[in-house]
Backbone as numpy.savetxt, mean C-alpha at the origin, in Angstrom:
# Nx Ny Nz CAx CAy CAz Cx Cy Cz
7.64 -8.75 9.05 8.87 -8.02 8.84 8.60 -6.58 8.44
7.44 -6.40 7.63 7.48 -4.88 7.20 6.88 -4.35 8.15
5.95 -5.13 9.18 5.07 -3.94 10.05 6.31 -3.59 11.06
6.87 -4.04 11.53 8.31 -4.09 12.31 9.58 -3.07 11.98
9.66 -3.60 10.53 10.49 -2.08 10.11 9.75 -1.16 10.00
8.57 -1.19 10.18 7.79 0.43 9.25 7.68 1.49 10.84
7.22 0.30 11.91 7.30 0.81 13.26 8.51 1.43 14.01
9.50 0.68 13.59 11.23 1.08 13.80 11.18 2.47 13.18
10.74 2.52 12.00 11.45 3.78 11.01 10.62 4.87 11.28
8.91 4.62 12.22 7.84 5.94 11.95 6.84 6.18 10.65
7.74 4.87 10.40 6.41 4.23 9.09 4.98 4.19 9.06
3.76 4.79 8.50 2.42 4.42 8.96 1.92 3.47 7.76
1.46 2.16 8.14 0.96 1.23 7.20 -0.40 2.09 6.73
-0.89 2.39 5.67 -2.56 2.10 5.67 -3.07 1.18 4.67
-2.42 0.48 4.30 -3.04 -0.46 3.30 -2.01 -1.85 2.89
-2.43 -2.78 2.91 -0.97 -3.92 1.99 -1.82 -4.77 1.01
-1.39 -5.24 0.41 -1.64 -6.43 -0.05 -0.52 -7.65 -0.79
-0.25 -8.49 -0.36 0.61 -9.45 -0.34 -0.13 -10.72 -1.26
0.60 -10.43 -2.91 0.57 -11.74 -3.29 1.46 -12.41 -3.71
1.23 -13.84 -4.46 2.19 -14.51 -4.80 3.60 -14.28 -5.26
3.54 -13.32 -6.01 4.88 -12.48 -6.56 5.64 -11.22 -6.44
4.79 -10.17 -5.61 4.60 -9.27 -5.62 3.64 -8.73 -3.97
4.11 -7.70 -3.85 3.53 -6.81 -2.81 3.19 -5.58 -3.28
2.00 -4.81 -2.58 1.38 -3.84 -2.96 1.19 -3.10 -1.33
2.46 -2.50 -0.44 1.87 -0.97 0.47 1.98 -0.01 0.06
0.78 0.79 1.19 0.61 2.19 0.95 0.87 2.57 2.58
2.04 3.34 1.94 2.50 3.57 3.46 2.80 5.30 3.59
3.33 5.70 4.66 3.17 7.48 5.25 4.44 7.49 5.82
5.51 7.81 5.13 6.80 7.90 6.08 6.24 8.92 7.10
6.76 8.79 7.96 7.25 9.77 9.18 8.73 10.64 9.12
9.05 10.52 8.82 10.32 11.69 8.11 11.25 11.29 6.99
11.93 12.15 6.37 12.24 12.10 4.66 12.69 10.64 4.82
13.64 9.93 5.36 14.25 8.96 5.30 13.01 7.55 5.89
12.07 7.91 6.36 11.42 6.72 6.32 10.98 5.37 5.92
10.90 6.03 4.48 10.27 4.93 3.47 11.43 4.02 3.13
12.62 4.55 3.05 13.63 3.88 2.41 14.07 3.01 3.74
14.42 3.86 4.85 14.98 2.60 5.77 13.69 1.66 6.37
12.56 1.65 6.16 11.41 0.65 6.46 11.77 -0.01 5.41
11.44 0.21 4.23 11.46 -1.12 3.17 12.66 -1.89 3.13
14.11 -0.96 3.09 15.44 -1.48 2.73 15.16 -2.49 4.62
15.10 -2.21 5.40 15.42 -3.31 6.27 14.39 -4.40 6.18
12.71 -4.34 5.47 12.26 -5.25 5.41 12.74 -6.45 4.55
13.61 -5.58 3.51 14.04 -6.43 2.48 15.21 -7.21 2.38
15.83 -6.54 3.01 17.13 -7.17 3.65 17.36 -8.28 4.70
15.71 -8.44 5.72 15.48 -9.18 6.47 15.03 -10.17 5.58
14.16 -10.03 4.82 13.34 -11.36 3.77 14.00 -12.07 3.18
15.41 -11.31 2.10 16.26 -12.11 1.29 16.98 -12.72 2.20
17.73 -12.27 3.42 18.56 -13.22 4.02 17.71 -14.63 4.91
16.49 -14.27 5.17 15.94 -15.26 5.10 15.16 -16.39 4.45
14.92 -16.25 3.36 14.95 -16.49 2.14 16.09 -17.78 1.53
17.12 -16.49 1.66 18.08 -16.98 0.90 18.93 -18.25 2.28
18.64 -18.28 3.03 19.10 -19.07 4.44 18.31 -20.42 3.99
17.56 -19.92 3.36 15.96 -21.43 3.92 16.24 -22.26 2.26
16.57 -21.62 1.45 16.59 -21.91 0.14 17.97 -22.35 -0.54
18.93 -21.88 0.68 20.91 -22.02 0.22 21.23 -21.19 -1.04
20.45 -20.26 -0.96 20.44 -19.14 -2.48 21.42 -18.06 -1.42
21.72 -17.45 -2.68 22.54 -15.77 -2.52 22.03 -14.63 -3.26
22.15 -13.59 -2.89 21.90 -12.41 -3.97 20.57 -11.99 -3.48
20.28 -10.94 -4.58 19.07 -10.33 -4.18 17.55 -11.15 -4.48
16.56 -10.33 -3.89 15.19 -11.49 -4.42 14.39 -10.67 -5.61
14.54 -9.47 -5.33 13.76 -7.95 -5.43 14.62 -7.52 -6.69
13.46 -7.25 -7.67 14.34 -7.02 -9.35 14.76 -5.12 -9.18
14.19 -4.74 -8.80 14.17 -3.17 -8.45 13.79 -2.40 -7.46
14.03 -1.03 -7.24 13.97 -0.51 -6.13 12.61 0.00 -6.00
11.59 0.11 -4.95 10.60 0.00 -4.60 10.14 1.64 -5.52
8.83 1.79 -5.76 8.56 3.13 -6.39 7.33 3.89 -5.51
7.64 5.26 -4.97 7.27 5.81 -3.91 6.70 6.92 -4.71
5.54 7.60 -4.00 4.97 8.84 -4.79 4.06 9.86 -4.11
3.88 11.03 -4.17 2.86 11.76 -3.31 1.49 11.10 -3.63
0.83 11.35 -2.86 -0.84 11.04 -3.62 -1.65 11.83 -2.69
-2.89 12.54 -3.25 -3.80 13.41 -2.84 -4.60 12.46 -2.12
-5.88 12.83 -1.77 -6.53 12.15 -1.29 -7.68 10.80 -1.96
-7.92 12.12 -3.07 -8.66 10.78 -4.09 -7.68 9.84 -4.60
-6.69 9.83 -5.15 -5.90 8.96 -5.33 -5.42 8.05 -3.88
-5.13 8.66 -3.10 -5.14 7.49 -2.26 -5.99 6.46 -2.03
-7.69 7.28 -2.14 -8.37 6.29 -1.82 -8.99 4.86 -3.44
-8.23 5.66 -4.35 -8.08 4.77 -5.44 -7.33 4.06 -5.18
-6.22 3.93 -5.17 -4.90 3.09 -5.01 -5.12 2.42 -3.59
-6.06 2.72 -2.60 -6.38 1.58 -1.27 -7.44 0.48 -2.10
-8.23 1.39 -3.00 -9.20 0.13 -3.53 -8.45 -0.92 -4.13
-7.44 -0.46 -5.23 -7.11 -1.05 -6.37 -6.17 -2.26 -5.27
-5.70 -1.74 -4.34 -4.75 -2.64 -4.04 -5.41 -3.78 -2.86
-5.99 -3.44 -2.26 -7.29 -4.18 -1.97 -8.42 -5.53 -2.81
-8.44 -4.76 -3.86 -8.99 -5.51 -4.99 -8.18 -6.71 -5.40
-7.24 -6.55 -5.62 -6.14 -7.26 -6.28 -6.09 -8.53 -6.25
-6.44 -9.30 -5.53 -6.62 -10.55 -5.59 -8.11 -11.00 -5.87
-8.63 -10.01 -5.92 -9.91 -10.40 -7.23 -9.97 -10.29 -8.21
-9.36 -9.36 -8.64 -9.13 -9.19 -9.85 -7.98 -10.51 -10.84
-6.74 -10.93 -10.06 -5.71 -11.64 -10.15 -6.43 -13.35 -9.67
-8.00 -13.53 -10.09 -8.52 -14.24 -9.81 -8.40 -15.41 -8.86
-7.77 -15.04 -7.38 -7.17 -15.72 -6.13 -8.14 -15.76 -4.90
-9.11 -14.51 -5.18 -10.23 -14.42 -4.36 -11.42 -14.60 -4.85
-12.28 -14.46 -4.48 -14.01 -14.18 -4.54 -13.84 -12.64 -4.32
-13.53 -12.35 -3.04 -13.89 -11.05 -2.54 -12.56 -10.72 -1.78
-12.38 -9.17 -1.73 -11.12 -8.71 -1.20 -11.12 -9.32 0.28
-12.22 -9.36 1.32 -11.74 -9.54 2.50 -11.49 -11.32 2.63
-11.79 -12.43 1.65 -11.44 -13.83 1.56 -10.04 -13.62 1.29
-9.50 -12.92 1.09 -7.77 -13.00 1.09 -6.79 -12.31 2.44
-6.28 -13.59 3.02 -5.96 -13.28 4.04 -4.64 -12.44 4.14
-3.75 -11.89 3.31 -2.78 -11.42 3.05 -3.02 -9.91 2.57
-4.33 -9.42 3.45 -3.82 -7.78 2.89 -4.95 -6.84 3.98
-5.16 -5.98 3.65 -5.93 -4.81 4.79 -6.82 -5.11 4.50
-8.06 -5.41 3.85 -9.60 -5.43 3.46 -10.35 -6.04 4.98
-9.65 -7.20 5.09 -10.84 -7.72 6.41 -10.39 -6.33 7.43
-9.06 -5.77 7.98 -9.17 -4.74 8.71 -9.75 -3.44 8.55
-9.41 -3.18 7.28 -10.53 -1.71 7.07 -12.13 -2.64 7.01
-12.53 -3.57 6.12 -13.83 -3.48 6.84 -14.35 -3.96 8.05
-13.63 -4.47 9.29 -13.68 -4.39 10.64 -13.80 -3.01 11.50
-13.33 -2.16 11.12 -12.66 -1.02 11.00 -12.08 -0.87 12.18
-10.64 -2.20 12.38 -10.53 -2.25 13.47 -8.65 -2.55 13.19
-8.01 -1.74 13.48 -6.09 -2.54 12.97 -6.13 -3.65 13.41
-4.87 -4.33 12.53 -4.57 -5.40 12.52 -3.27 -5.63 13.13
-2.30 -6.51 13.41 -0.89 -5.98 13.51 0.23 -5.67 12.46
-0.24 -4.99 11.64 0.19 -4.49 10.39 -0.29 -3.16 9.96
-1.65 -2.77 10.14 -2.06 -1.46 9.54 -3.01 -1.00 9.85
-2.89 0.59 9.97 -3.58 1.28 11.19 -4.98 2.06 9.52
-6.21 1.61 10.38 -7.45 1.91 9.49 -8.06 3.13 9.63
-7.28 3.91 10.55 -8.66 4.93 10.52 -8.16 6.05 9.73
-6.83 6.40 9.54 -6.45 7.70 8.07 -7.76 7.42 6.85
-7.82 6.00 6.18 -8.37 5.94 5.65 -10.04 5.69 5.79
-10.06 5.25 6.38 -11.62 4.93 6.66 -12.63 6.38 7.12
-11.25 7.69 7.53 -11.83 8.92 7.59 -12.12 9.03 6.48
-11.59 8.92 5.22 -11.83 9.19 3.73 -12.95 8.62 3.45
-13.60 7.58 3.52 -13.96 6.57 2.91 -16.10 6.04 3.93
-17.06 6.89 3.01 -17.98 6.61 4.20 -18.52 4.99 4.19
-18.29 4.45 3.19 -19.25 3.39 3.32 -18.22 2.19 2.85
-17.30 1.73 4.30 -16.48 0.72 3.53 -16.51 -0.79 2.94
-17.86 -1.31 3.13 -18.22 -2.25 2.41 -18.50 -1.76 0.93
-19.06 -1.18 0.81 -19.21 -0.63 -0.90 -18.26 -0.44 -1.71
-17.57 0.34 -1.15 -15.79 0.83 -1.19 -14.92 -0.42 -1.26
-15.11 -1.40 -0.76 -14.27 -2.61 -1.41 -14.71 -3.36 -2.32
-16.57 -3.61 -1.99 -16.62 -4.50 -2.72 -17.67 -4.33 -4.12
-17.67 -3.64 -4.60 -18.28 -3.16 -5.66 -17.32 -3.08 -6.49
-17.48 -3.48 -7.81 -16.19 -4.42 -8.96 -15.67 -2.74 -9.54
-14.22 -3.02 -9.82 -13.84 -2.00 -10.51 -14.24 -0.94 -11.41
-14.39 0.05 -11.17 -14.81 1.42 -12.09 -13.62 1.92 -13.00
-13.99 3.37 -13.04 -13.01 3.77 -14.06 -11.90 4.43 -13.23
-12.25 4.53 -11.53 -11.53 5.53 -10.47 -10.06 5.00 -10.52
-9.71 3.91 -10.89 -8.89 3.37 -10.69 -7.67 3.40 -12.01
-8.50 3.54 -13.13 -7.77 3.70 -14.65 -7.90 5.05 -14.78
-8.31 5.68 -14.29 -8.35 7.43 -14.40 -7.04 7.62 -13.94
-7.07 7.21 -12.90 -5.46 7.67 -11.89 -4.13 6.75 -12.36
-4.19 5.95 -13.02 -3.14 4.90 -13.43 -2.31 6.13 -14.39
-1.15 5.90 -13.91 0.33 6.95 -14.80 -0.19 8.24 -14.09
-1.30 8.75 -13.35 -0.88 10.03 -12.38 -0.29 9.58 -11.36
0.71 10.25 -11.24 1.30 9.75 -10.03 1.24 10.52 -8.81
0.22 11.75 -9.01 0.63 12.73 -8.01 -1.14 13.24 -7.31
-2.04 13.28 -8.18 -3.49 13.93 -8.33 -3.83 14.88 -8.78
-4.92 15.33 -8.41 -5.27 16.74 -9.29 -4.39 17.49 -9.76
-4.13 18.62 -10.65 -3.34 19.19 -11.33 -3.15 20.47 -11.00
-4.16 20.82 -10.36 -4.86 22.51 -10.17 -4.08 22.44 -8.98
-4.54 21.26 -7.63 -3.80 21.07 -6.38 -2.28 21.18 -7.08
-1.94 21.00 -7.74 -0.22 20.55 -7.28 0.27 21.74 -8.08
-0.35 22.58 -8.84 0.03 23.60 -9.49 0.04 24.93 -7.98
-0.87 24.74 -7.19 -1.51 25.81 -6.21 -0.21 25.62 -5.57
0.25 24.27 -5.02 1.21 23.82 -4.27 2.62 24.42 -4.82
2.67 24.01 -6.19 4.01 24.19 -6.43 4.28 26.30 -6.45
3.22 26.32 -6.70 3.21 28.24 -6.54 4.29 28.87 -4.80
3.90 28.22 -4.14 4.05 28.55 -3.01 5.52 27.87 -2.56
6.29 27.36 -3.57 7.52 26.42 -3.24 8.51 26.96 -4.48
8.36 27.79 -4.87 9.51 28.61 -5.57 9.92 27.80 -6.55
């Protein structure tokens, strides 16, 4: 359902991870309204099906999804972290034993029908290492930035009045 809306809307997947309670993409609208009409129709497709299979009503989803710029190092933090996630959430061994997210496709380095690998894998030289080498600090450094470097977004905001 989400690779479907994200394709409808100009959505670019580069990363998911899908667990038990919760979902984790990293996605690239294609114009301002992207992100919102990819997710709002993925979500709207899930609860009514959902709620069809279950004889439930109402929503499934406690809040509205939270979207953010990210530089490049942060992106490629937030592909690890979310990658990781079911190792960490002790469900895997290793990110690519979980069949519910990008790891076996970025380290294939080959898409899946969900998410296109090479934005990131340009970032990224050595993607076995890059997944599977246990959490550092790259990942708690960037936790509550929501944006990256400071100097970048100061240079940026100079030039935007």
């Amino acid at each position: 359902m989400l690779s479907t809306s994200c394709r409808a809307c100009g959505t670019q997947v580069l990363g998911y991870c899908l667990m038990p309670n919760h979902v984790h993409p990293i996605l690239v609208r294609g114009d301002e309204l992207g992100l919102r009409d990819a997710l709002g129709e993925a979500h709207r497709r899930y609860t009514r099906r959902i709620n069809f299979r279950e004889g439930w009503r109402g929503h499934l989803w406690q809040e509205r999804f939270h979207s953010f710029v990210m530089d490049e190092r942060h992106l490629i933090a937030a592909a690890r972290s979310v990658e990781r996630n079911p190792v960490r959430a002790r469900l895997s061994g290793r990110p690519q034993d979980w069949p519910w997210s990008s790891a076996r496709a970025h380290l294939a380095a080959a898409d899946d029908e969900i998410v296109s690998v090479r934005p990131l894998l340009e970032l990224v030289s050595d993607q076995d290492r890059f997944i599977g080498e246990p959490d550092g600090t790259d990942i708690a450094d960037l936790r509550g930035s929501r944006f990256g470097e400071k100097a970048r977004l100061a240079a940026r905001g100079k030039g935007t009045g």
